[in-house]
Coordinates of C-alpha atoms and ligand atoms in Angstrom, one line a residue:
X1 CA 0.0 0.0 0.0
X2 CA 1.2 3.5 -0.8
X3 CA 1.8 5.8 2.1
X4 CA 1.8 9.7 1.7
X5 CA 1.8 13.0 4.0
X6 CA -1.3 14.3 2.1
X7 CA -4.1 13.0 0.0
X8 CA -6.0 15.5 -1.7
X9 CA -9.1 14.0 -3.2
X10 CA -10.6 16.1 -5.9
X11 CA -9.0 17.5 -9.3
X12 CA -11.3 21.0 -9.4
X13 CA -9.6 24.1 -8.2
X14 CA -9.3 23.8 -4.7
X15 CA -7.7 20.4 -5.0
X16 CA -5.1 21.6 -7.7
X17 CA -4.0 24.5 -5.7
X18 CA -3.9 23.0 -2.4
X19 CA -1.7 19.7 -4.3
X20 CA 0.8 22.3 -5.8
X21 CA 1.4 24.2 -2.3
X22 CA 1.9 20.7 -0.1
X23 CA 4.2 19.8 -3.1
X24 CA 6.4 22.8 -2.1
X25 CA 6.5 22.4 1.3
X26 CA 8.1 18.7 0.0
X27 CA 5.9 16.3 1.2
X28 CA 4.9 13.2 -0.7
X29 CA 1.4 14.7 -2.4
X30 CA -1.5 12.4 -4.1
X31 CA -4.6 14.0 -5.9
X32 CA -7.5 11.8 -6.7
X33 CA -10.0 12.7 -9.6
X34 CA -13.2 10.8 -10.5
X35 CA -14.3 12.1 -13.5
X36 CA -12.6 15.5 -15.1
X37 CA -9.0 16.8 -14.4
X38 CA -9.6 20.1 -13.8
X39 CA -13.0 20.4 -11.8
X40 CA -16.4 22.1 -12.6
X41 CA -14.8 25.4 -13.8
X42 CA -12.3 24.9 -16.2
X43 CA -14.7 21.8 -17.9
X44 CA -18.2 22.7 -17.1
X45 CA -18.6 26.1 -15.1
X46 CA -16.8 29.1 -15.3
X47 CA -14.6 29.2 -18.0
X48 CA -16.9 27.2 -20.4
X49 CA -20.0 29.5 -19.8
X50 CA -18.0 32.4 -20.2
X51 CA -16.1 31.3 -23.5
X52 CA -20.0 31.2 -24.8
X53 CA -20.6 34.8 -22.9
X54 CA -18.2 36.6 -25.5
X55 CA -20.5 35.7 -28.0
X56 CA -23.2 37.2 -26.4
X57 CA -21.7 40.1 -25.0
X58 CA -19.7 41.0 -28.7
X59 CA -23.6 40.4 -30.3
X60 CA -25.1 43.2 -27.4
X61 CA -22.5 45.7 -28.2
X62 CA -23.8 46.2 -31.7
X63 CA -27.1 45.9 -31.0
X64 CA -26.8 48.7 -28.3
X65 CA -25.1 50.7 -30.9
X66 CA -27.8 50.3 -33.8
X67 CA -29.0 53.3 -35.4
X68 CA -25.5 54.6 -33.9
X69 CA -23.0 52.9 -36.3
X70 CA -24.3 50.1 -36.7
X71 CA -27.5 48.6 -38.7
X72 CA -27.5 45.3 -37.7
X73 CA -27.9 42.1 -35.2
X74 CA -25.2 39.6 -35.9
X75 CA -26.4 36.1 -35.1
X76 CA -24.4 33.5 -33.2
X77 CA -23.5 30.5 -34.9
X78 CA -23.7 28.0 -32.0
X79 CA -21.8 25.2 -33.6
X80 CA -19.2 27.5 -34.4
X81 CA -19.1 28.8 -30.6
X82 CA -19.3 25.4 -29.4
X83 CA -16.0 24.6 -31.1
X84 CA -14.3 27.5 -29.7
X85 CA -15.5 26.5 -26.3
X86 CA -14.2 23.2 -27.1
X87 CA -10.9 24.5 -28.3
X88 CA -10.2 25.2 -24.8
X89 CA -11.7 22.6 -22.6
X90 CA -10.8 19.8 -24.6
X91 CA -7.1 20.2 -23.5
X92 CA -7.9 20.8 -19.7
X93 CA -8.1 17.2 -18.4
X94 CA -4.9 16.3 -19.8
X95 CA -3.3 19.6 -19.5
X96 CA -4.1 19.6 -15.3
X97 CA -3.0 16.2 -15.4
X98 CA 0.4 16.3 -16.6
X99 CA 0.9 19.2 -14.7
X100 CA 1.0 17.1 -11.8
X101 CA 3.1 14.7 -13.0
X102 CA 5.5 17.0 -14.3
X103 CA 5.5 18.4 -10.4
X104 CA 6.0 14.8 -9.4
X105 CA 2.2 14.6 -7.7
X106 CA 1.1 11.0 -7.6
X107 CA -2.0 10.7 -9.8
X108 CA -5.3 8.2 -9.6
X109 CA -8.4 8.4 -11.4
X110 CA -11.5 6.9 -9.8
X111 CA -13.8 7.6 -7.3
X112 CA -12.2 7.7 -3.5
X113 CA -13.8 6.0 -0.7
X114 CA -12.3 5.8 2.8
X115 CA -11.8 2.7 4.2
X116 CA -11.0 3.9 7.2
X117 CA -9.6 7.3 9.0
X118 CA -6.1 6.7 7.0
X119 CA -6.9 4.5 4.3
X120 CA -8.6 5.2 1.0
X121 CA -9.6 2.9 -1.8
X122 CA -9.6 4.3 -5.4
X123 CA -10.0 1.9 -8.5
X124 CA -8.9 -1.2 -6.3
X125 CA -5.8 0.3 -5.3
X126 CA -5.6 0.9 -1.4
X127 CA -3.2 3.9 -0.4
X128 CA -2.8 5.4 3.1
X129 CA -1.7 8.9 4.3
X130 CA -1.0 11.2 7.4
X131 CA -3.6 14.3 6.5
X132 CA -6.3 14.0 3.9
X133 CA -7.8 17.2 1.8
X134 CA -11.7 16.3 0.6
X135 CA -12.3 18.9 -2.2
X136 CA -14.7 17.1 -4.0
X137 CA -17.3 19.9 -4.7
X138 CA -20.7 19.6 -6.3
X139 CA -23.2 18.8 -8.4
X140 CA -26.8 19.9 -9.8
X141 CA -29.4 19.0 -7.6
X142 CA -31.8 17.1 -9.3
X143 CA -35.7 18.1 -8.2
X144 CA -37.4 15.6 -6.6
X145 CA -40.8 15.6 -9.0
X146 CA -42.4 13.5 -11.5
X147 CA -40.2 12.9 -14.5
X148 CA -36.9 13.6 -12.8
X149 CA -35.2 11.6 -15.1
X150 CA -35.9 13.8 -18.1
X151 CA -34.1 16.7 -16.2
X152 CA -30.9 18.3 -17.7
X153 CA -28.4 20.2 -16.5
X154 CA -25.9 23.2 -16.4
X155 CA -23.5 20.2 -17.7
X156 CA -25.4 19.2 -20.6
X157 CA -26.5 22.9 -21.7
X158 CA -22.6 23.8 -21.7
X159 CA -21.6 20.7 -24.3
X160 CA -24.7 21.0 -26.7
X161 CA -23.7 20.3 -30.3
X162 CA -27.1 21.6 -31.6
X163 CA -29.1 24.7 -29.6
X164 CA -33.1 23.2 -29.2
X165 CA -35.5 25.8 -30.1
X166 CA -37.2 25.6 -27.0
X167 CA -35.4 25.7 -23.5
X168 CA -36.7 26.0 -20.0
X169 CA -34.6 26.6 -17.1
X170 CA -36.4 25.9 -13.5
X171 CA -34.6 28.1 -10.9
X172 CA -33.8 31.3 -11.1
X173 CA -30.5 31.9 -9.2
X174 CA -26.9 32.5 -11.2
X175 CA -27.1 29.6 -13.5
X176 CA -30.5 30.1 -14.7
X177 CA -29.8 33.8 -15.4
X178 CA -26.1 33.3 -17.0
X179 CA -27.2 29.9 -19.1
X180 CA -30.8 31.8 -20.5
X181 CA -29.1 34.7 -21.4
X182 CA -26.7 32.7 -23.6
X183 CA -29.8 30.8 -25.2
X184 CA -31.6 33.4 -25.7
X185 CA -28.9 35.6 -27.4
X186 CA -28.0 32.7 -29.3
X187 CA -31.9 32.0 -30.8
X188 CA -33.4 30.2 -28.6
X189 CA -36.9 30.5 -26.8
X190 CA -36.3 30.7 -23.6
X191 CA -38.6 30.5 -20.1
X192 CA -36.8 30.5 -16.4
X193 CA -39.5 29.2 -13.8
X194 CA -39.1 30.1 -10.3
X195 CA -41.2 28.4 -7.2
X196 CA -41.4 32.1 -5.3
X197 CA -41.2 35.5 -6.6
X198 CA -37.5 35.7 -5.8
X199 CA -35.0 36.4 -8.8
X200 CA -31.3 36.2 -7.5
X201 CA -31.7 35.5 -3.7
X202 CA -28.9 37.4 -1.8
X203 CA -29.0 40.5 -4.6
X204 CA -30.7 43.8 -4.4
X205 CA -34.2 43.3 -4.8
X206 CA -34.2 46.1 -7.0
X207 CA -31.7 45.9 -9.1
X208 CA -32.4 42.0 -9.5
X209 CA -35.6 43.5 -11.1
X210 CA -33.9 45.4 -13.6
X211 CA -31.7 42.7 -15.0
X212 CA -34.9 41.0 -14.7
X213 CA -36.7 43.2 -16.9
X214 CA -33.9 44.1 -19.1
X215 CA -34.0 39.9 -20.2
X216 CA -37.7 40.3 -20.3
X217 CA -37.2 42.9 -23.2
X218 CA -34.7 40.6 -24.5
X219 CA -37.1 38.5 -25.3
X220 CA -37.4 35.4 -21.9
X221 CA -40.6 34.5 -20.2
X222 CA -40.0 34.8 -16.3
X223 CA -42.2 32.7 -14.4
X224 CA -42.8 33.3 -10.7
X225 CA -44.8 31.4 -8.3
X226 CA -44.6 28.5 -10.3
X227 CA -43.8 24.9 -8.5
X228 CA -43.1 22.7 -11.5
X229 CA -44.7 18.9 -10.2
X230 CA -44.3 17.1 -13.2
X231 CA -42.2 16.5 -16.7
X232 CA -43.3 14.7 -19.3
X233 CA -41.5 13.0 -22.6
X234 CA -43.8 14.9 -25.8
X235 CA -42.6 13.5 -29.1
X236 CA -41.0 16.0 -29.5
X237 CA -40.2 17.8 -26.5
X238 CA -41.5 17.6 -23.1
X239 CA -44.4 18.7 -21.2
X240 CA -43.8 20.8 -17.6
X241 CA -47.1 20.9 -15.4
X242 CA -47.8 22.7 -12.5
X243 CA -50.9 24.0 -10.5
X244 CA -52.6 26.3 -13.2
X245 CA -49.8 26.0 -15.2
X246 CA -48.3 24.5 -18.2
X247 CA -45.3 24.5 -20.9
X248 CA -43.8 22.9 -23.8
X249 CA -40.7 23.1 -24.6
X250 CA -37.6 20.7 -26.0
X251 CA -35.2 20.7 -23.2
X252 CA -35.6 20.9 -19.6
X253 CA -32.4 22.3 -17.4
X254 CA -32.2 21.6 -13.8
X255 CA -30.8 25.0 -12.4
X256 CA -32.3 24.8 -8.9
X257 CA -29.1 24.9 -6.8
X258 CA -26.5 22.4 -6.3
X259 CA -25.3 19.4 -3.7
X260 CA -22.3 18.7 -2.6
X261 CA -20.2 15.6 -3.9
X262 CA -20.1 13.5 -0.4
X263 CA -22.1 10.3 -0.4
X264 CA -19.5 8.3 -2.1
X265 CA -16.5 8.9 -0.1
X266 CA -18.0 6.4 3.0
X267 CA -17.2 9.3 5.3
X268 CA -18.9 6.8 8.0
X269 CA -15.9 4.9 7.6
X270 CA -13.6 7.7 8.5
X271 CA -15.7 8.9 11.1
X272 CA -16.1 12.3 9.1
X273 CA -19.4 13.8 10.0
X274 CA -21.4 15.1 7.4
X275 CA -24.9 16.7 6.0
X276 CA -26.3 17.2 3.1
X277 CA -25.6 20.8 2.9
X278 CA -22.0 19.5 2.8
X279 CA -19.2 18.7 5.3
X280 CA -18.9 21.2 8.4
X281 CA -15.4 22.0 9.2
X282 CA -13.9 24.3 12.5
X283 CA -12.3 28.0 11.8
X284 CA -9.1 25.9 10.9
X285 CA -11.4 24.1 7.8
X286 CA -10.5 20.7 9.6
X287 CA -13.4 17.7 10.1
X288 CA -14.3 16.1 13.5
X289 CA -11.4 13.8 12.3
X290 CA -8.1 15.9 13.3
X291 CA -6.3 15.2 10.3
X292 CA -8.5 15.3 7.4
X293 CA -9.3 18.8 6.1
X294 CA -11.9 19.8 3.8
X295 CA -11.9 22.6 1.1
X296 CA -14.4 24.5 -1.3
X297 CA -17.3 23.5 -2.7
X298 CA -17.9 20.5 -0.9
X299 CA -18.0 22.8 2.4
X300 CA -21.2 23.2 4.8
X301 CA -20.7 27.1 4.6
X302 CA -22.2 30.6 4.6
X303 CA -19.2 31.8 2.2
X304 CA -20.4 31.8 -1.7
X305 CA -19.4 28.7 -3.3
X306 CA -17.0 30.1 -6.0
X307 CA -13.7 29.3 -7.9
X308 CA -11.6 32.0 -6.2
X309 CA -13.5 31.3 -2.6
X310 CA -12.0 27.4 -3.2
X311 CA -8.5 28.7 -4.5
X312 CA -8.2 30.9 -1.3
X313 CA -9.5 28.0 1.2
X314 CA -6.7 25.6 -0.7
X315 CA -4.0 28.5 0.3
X316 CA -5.4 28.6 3.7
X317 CA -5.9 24.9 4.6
X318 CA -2.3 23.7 3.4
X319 CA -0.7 26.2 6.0
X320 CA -3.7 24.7 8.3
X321 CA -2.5 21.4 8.0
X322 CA 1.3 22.5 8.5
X323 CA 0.0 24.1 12.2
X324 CA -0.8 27.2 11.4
X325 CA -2.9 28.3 14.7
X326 CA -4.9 31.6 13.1
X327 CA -8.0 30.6 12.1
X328 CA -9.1 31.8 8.5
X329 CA -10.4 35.1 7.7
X330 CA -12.5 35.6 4.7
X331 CA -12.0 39.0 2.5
X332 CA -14.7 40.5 0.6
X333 CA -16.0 38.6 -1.3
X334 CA -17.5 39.8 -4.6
X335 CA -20.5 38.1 -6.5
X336 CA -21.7 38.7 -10.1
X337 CA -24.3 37.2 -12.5
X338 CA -22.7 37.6 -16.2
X339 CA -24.2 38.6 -19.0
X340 CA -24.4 41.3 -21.4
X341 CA -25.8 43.4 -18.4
X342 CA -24.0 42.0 -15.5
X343 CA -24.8 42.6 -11.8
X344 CA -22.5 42.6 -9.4
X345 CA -22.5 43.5 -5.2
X346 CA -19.9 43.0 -2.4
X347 CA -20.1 44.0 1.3
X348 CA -22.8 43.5 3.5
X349 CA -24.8 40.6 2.6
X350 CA -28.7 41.6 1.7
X351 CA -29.7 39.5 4.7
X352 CA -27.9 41.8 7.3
X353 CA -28.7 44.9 5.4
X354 CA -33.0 43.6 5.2
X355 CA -32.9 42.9 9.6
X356 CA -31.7 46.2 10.5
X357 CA -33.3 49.1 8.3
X358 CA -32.8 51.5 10.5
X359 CA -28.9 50.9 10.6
X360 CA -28.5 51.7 7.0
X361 CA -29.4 54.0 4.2
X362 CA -29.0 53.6 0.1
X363 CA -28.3 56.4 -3.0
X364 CA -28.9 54.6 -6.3
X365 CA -27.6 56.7 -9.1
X366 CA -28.4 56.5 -12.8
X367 CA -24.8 56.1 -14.7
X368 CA -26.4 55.9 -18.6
X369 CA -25.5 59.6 -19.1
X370 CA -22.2 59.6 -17.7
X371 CA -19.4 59.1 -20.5
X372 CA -17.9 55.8 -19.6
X373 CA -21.7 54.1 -20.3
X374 CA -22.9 57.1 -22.9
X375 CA -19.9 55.8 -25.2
X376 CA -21.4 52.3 -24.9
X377 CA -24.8 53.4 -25.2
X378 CA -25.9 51.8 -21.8
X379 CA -28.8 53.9 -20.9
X380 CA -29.8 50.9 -17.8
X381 CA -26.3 51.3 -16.5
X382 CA -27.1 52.1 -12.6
X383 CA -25.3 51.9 -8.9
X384 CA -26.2 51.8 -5.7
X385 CA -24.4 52.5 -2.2
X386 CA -25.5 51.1 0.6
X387 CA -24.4 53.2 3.7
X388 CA -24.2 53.2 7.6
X389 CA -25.0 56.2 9.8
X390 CA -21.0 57.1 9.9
X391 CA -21.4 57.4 6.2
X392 CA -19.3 55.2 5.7
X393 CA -20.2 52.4 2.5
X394 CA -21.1 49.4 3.9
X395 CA -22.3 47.6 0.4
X396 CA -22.4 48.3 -3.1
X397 CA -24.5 46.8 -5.9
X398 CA -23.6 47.7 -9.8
X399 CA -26.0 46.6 -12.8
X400 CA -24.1 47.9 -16.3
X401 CA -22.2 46.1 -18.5
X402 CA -19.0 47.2 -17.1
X403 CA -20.1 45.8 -13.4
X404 CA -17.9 43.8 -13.6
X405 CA -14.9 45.6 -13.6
X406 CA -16.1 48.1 -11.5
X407 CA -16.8 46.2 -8.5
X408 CA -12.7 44.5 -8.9
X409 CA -12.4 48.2 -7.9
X410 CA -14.7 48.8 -4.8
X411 CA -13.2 45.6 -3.8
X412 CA -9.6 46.8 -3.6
X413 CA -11.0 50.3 -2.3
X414 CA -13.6 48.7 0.5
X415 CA -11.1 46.3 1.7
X416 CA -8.2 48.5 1.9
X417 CA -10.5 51.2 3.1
X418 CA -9.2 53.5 0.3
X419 CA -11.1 57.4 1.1
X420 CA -11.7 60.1 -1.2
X421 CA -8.5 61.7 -0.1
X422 CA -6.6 58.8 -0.9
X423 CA -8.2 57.6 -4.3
X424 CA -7.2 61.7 -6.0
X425 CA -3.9 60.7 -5.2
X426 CA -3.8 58.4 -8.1
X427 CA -4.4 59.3 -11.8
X428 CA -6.4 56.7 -13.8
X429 CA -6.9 56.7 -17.6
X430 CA -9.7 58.3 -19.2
X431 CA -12.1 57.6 -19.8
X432 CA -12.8 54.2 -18.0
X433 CA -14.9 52.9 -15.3
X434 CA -11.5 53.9 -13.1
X435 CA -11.9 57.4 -13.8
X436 CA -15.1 57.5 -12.3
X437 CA -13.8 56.4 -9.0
X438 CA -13.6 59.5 -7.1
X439 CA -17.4 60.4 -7.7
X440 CA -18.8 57.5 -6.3
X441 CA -16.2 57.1 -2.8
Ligands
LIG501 C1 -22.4 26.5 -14.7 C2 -21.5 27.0 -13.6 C3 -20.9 28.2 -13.7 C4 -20.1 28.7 -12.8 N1 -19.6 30.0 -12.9 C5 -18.7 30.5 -12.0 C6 -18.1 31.8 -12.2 O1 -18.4 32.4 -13.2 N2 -17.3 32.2 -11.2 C7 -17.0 31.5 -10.1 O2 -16.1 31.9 -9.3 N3 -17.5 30.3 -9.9 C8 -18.4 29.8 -10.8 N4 -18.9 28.5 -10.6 C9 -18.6 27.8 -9.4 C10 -17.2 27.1 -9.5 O3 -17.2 26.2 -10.7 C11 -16.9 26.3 -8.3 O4 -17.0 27.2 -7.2 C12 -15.5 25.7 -8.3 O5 -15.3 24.8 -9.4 C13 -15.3 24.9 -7.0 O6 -14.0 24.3 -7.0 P1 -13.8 23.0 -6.1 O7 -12.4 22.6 -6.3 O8 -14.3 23.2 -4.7 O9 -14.8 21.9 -6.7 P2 -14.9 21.3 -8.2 O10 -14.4 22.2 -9.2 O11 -16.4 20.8 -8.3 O12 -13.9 20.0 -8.1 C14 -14.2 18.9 -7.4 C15 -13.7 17.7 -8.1 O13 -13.8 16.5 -7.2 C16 -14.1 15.4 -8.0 N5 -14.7 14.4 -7.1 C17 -15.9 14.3 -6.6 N6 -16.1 13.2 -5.8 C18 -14.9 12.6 -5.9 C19 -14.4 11.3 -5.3 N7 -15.2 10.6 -4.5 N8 -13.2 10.9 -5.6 C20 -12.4 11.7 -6.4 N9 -12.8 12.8 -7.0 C21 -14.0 13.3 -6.7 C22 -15.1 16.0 -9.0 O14 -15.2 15.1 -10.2 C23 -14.5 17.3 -9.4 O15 -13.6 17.3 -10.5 C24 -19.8 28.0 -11.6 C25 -20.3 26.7 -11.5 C26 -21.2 26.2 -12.5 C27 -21.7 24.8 -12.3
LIG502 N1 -21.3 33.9 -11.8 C1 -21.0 33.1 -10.8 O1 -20.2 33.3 -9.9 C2 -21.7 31.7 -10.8 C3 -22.4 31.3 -11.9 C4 -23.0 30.1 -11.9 C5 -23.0 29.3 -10.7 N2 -22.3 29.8 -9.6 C6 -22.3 28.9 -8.4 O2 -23.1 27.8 -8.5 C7 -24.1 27.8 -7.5 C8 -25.4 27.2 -7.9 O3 -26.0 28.0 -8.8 P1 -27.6 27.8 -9.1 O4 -28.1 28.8 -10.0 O5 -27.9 26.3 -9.4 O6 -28.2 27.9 -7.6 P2 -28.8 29.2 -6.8 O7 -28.9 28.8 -5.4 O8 -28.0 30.5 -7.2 O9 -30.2 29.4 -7.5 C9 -31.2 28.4 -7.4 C10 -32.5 29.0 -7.6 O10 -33.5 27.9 -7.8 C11 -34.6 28.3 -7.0 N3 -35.3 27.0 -6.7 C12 -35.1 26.1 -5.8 N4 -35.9 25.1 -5.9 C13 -36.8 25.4 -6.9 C14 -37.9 24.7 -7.5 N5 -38.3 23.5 -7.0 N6 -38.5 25.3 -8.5 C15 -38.1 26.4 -9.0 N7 -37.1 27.1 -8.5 C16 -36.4 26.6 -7.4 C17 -34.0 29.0 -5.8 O11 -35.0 29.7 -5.1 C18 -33.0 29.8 -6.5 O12 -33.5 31.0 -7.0 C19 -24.2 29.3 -7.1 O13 -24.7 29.5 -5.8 C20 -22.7 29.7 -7.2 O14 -22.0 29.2 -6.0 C21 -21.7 31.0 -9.6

């Protein structure tokens, strides 16, 4: 049986970067995938989505500048865009993999089960080890309704070799928003079903409702209130019935949140405990069992469930397993839905800012006459400041097509506490979303 200082089971991006860092510290290193080198982002989340966002986002910047320069709507040829996006996760599983061989990390492919607290089994092959990382992420959840089985998901939309003319996402949190807003742009008809009247949970209401709206005029039914009981197989296409309601469409996608990866690593066999939120860890991100750490998705957390949240656990947890005694502290952490309108917050979660009114006031300012979005033609662009009675800006929620950028910025200044004084110090070029620092802090 092989023996190591560290396991780290799961290829994705908390995995990778935690296997690199034990690597330097020179101890004997083993990463475990069970299906793609690379994890959700690289193959099936982040990077895929957003190769297919360019497409969208270079087909809204003519449109916005029709009658303006332009006199036309180009149209996305999805076969075309599906081989770029393939162009570039193709390569990733074999590209992560001999990255670790080439930094001398032991590879196995299969799924990991412990057999007990120091021993794992993966494709009959028993190996042992001091520590253990579990960075095995997640997964769609699949609803529990009549017809299940003819669900899809985020997975399948992202590797479609032909667009259906008909899509219906249920849920309508990031992946419903970001995956209908490539469908639609890219011909499809599209319809995002939601069981309350709740867009984007954990966004301003508000603004929410204007990135709402603004797909609404893009052309995608929104249906609220709606508890979808029951899919069934049409030929073609599929029927979706709920009380009062019904809809035919050809594909069905799953986007209703996500569960983490857990059930077959036999945790009871390590004595890791578990729920099915995912697996709670102390301030040092270490189990119940003293030496086995988790990482990332596959966390029981508060902390958004993203790529860089993952990367930043990794950094934390190898120096965790070393000994380091501080316990982790979170930055800022931003969030953004993409899209050709994008909206973006950090600081204050919604929750806090909702239980004490009275703590906090808002400005919302219109930004499409302002140069940086007049040049673009972005007449929705908007912001708005959340404040405490010091004045001081406790939140900040952008909706433009340059929101993205823009709140990279408010996280440097909020987190560094840059002021006004501070930020006219600096001279940024003009005109970009930069320049229009100083009016907003
Ligand atoms: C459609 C979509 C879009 C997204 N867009 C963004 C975005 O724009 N920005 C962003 O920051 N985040 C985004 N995310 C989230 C991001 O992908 C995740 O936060 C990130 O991948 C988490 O990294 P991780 O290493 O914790 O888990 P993962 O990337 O999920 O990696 C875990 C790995 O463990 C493997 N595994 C599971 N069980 C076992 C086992 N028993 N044995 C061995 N291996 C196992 C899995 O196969 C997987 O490869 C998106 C997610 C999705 C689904
Ligand atoms: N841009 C990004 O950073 C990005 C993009 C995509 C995914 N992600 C990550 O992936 C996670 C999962 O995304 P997601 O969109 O699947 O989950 P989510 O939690 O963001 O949204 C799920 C939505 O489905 C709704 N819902 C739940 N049950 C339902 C039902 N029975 N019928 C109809 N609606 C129902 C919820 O109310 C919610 O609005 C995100 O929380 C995030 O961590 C991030």
């Amino acid at each position: 049986m092989k023996n190591y200082d560290a396991i780290v089971i799961g290829g994705g991006p908390g995995g990778i970067a935690a296997a690199y860092d034990l690597k330097e510290q020179n101890k004997s290193v083993a990463v475990i995938e069970a299906d793609l080198w690379g994890g959700t982002c690289p193959n099936r989340g982040c990077d895929p989505k957003k190769i297919l966002m360019s497409a969208v986002e270079a087909k809204a910047r003519v449109e916005k500048l029709n009658g303006k320069g332009f006199n036309t709507s180009p149209e996305i040829h999805w076969e075309e865009l599906m081989k770029f996006k393939r162009s570039y996760t193709e390569s990733v599983p074999s590209n992560t993999k001999k990255g670790f061989e080439d930094a001398e990390i032991d590879t196995f492919e299969g799924q990991a089960e412990f057999i007990d607290a120091h021993t794992i089994e993966v494709a009959d092959e028993r190996l042992s080890a001091k520590q253990f990382l579990i960075a095995t992420g997640q997964r769609p959840a699949i609803l529990p309704i009549e017809g299940q089985e003819y669900l899809q998901t985020s997975t399948d939309f992202l590797n479609l070799d032909n667009l259906p003319e008909r899509i219906a996402f249920i849920g309508a949190g990031y992946i419903a928003f970001e995956l209908a807003t490539i469908a639609n742009a890219a011909g499809a008809e599209v319809h995002v079903i939601q069981h309350n009247d709740q867009p984007l949970k954990g966004f301003d209401k508000e603004l929410a409702m204007n990135l709402t709206d603004h797909l609404k005029n893009k052309g995608i039914t929104f249906h609220f209130n709606v508890d979808v009981a029951k899919v069934e197989p049409l030929d073609p296409g599929y029927r979706l019935s709920a009380d009062n309601f019904e809809l035919i469409t050809d594909m069905v996608v799953a986007a209703a949140g996500r569960v983490p990866n857990i059930e077959t690593l036999k945790l009871d066999k390590a004595g890791v405990t578990y729920s099915k939120r995912g697996i709670p860890v102390d301030e040092h991100l270490r189990t119940n069992q003293s030496h086995i750490f988790a990482c990332g998705d596959v966390l029981e957390k508060a902390y958004p469930k993203l790529t860089p949240v993952s990367g930043f656990e990794a950094s934390y947890v190898v120096n965790a397993m070393n000994g380091e005694t501080e316990p982790i502290h979170y930055p800022l952490i931003p969030s953004l839905v993409f899209g050709d309108q994008k909206l973006a917050r950090i600081g204050l979660s919604e929750k806090e800012l909702s239980e004490h009114p009275e703590k906090y006031h808002s400005e919302t300012m219109e930004l499409g006459s302002w140069f940086t979005y007049f040049r673009i033609n972005d007449q929705e662009a908007k912001i708005k400041l959340v404040y405490d009675d010091q004045k001081k800006i406790v939140a900040i929620t952008c909706f433009s097509e340059l929101a993205d950028e823009l709140i990279n910025y408010f996280n440097l200044i909020l987190e560094k506490k840059v002021s006004h004084e501070e930020l006219a110090d600096f001279i940024f070029a003009y005109p970009t979303p930069a320049s229009d620092l100083e009016y907003f802090i």
